[in-house]
CSV table of C-alpha atoms in Angstrom, one decimal:
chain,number,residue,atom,x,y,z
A,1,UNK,CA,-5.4,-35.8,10.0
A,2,UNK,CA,-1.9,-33.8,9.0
A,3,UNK,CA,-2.4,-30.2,10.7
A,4,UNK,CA,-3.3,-27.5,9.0
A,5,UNK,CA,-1.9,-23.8,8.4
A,6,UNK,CA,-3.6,-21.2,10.0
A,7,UNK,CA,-3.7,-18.1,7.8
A,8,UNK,CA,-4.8,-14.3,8.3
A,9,UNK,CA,-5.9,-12.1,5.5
A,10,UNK,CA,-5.7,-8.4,5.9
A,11,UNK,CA,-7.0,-6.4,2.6
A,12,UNK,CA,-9.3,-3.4,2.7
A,13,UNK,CA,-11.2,-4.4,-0.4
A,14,UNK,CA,-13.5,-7.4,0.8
A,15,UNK,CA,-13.8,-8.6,-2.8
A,16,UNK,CA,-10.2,-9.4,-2.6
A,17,UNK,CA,-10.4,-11.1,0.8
A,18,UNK,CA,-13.5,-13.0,-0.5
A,19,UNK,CA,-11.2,-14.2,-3.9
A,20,UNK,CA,-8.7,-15.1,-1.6
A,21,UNK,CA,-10.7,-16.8,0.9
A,22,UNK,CA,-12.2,-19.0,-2.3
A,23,UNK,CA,-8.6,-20.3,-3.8
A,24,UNK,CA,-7.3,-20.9,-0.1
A,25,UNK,CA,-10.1,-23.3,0.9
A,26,UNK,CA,-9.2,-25.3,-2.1
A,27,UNK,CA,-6.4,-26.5,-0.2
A,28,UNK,CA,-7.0,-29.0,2.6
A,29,UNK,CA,-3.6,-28.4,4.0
A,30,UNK,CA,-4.7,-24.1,4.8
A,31,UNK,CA,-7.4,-22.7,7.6
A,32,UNK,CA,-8.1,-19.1,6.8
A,33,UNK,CA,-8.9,-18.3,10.7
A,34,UNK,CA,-9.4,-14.9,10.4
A,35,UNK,CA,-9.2,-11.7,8.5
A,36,UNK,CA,-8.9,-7.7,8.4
A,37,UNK,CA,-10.5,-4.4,6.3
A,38,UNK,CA,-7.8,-2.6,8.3
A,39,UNK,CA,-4.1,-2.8,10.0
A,40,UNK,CA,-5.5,-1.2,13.2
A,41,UNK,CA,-5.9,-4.3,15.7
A,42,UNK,CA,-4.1,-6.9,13.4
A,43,UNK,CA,-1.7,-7.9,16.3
A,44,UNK,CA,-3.7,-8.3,18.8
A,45,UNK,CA,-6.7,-10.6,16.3
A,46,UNK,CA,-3.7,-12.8,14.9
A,47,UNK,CA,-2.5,-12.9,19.0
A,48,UNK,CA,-6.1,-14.2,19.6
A,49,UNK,CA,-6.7,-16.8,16.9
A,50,UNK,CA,-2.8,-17.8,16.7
A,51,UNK,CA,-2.4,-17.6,13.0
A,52,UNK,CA,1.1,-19.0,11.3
A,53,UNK,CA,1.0,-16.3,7.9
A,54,UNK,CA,-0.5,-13.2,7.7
A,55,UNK,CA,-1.3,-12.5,4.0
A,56,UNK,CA,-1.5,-9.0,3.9
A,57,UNK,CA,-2.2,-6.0,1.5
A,58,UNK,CA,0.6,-3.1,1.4
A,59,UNK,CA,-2.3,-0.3,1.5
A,60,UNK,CA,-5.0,-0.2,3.9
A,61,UNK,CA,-6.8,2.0,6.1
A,62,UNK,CA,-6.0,3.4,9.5
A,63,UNK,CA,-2.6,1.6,9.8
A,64,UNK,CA,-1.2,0.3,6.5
A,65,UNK,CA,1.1,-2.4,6.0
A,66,UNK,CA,4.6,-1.0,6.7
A,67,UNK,CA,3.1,0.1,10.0
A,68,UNK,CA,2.1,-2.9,10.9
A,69,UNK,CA,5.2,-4.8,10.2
A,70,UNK,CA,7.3,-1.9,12.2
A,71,UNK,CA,4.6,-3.0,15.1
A,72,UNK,CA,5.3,-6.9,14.7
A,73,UNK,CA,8.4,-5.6,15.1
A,74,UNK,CA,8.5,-3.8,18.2
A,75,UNK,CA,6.4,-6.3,20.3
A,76,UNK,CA,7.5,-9.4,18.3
A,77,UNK,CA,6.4,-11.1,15.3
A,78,UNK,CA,3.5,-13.7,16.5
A,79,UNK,CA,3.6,-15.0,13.0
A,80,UNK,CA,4.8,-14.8,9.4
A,81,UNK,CA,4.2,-12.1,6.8
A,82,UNK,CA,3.8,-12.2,3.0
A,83,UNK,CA,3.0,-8.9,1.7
A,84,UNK,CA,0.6,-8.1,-1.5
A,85,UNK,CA,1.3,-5.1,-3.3
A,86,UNK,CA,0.6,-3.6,-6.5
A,87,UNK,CA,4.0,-1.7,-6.6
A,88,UNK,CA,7.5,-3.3,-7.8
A,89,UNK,CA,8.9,-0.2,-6.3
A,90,UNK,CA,12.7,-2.2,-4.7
A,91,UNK,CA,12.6,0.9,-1.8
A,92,UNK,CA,9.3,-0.8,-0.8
A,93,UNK,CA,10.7,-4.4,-1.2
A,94,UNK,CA,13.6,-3.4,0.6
A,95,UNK,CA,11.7,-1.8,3.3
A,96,UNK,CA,9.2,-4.5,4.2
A,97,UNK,CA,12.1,-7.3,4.3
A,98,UNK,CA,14.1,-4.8,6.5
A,99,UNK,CA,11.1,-4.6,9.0
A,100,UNK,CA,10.9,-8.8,9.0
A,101,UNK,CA,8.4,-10.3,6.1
A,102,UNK,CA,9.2,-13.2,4.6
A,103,UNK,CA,7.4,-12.8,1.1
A,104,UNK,CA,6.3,-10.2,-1.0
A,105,UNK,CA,4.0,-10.9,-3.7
A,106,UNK,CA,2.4,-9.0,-6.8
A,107,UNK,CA,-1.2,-8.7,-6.6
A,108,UNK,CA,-1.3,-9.2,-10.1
A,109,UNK,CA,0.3,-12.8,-9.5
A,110,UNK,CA,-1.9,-13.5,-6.6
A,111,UNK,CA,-4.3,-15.7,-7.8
A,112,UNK,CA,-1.7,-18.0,-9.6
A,113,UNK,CA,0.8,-18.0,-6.5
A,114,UNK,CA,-0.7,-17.5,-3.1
A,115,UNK,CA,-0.8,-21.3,-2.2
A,116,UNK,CA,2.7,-21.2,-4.0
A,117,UNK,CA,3.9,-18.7,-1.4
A,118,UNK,CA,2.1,-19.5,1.4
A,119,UNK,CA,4.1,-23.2,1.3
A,120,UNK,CA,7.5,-21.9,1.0
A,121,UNK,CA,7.0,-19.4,3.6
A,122,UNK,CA,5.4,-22.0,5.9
A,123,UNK,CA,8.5,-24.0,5.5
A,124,UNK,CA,11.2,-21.6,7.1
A,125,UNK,CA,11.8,-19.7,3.4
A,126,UNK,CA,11.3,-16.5,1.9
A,127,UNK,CA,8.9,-16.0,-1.3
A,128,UNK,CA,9.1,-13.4,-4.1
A,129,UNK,CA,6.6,-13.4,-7.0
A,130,UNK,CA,8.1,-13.5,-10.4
A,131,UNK,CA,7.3,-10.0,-11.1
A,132,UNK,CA,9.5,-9.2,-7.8
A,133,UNK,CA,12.1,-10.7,-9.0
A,134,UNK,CA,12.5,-9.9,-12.0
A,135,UNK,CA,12.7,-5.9,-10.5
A,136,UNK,CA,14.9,-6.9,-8.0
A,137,UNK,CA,17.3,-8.7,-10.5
A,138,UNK,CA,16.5,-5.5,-13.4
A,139,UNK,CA,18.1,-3.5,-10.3
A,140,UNK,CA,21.0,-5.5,-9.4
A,141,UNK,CA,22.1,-5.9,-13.2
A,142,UNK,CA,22.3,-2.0,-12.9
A,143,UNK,CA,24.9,-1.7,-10.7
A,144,UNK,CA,28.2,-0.9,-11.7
A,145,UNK,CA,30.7,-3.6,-10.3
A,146,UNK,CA,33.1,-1.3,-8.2
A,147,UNK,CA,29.6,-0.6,-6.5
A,148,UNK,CA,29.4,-3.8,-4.7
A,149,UNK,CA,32.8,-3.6,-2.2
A,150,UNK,CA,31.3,-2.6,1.0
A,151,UNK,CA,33.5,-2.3,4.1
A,152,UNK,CA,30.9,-4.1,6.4
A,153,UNK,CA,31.1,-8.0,7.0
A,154,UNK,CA,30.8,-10.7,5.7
A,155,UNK,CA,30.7,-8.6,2.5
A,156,UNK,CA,34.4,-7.5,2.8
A,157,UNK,CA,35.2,-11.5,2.5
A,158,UNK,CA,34.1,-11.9,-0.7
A,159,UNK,CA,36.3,-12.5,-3.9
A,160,UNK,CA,36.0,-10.6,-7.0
A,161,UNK,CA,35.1,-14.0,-8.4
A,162,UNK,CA,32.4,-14.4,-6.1
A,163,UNK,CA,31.1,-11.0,-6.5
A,164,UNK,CA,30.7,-12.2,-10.3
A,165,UNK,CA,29.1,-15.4,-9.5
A,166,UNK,CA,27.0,-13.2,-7.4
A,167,UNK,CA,25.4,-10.7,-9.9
A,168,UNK,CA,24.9,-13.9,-12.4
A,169,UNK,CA,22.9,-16.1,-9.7
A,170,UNK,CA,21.1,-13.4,-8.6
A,171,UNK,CA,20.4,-12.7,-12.1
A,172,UNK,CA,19.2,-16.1,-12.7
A,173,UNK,CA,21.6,-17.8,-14.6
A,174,UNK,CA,22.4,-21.5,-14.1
A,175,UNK,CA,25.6,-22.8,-12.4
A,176,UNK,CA,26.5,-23.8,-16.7
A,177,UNK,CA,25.3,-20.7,-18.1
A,178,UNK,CA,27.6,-18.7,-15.5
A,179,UNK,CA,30.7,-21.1,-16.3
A,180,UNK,CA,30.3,-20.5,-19.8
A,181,UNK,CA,30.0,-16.6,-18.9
A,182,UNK,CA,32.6,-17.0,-17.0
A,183,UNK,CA,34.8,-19.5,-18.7
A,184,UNK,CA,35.0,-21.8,-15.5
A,185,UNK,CA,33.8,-25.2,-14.9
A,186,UNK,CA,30.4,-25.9,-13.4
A,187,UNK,CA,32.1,-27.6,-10.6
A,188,UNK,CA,33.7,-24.1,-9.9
A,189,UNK,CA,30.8,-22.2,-10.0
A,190,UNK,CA,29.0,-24.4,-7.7
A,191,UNK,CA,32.2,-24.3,-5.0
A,192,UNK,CA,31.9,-20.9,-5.3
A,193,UNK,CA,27.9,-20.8,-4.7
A,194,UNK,CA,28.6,-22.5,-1.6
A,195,UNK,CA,31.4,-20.6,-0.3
A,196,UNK,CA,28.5,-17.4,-0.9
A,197,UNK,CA,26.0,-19.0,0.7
A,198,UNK,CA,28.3,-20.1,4.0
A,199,UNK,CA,29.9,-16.1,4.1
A,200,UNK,CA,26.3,-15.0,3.8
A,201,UNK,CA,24.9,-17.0,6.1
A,202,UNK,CA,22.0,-17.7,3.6
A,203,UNK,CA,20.3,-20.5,2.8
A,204,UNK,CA,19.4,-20.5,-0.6
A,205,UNK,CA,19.4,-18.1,-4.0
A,206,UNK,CA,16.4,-15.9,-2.4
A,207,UNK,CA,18.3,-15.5,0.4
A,208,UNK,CA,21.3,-14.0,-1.5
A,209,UNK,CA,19.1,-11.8,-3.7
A,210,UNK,CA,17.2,-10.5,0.4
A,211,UNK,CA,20.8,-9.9,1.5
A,212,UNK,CA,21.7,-7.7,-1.3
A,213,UNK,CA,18.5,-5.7,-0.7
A,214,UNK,CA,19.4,-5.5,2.8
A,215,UNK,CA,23.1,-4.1,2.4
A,216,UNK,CA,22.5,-1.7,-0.2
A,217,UNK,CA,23.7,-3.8,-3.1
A,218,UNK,CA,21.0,-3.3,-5.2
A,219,UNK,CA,19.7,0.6,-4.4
């Protein structure tokens, strides 16, 4: 039998745990080993039953999630972290990625994409909601262009070409749609996507959005 994902769910409404709990053990390929009302001894339980994800609610008693992931932080993340939230607020989103989760999901969203998320973060990528991304990308679209040169590296490497290509991935638009924008051929854009992602050091689109958050592109 294929091993399966050990998960941790930390939420102070039990209801919510118990909803999760349900949708989870649909899924022959997740264990839910554990969970949490409160933030207060989360490393140390996920130390003890050696959970992969921690699922994990923004707001809770005692110690709440930011405080938990500054803790990871400090003594070293035993696991993964996707965090639910009810806010879209970026500052948030930009905070919990600075402090080392790798998914942050709506709570709205939950029920349709927590076995979504829980996958790609399992696999080595980060996960945003739809919600989150659409806020992140509202954000980015806001920005006046001149506002992108930063003096710190890689960013100083970019072109003003790839800075374009840049705003229009992370605003969703496919490698046609930005040579038509852009009046380029596809095969451009997609030399250019690459030359991003090798400057970056990213892997993938999300990884380019989580970069800009992390360098003060989108504010």
């Amino acid at each position: 039998m294929d091993r399966k994902i050990k998960i941790h769910l930390a939420d102070d409404h039990k209801v919510l745990i118990d909803g999760m709990l349900s949708m989870l053990k649909t899924n022959n390929k997740f264990e839910v080993v554990g969970y949490s009302l409160n933030g207060e001894k989360l490393f140390d339980e996920i130390k003890n039953n050696q959970a992969e994800i921690l699922v994990m609610d923004i707001n809770m008693p005692v110690k709440d999630g930011i405080d938990v992931l500054r803790e990871f932080s400090v003594k070293g993340f035993c696991c993964k972290v996707i965090v639910l939230s009810s806010y879209d607020d970026v500052k948030i989103i930009k905070e919990v990625l600075k402090l080392g989760a790798s998914g942050y999901l709506s709570k709205q969203s939950a029920g349709e994409n927590i076995i979504e998320a829980i996958t790609v973060v399992a696999s080595g990528e980060e996960y945003f909601s739809q919600s989150i991304k659409d806020r992140i990308f509202q954000s980015f679209s806001k920005i006046p262009q001149q506002s992108y040169i930063n003096e710190a590296m890689p960013l100083s490497t970019i072109t003003d070409r790839e800075l374009e290509i840049l705003r229009l991935i992370t605003l969703e638009y496919s490698g046609t749609q930005i040579g038509d924008e852009l009046n380029i051929s596809s095969n451009t854009v997609e030399t250019h996507r690459k030359n991003l992602i090798k400057k970056l050091n990213v892997k993938s689109t999300i990884g380019l959005v989580k970069y800009a958050l992390k360098h003060n592109i989108i504010i």
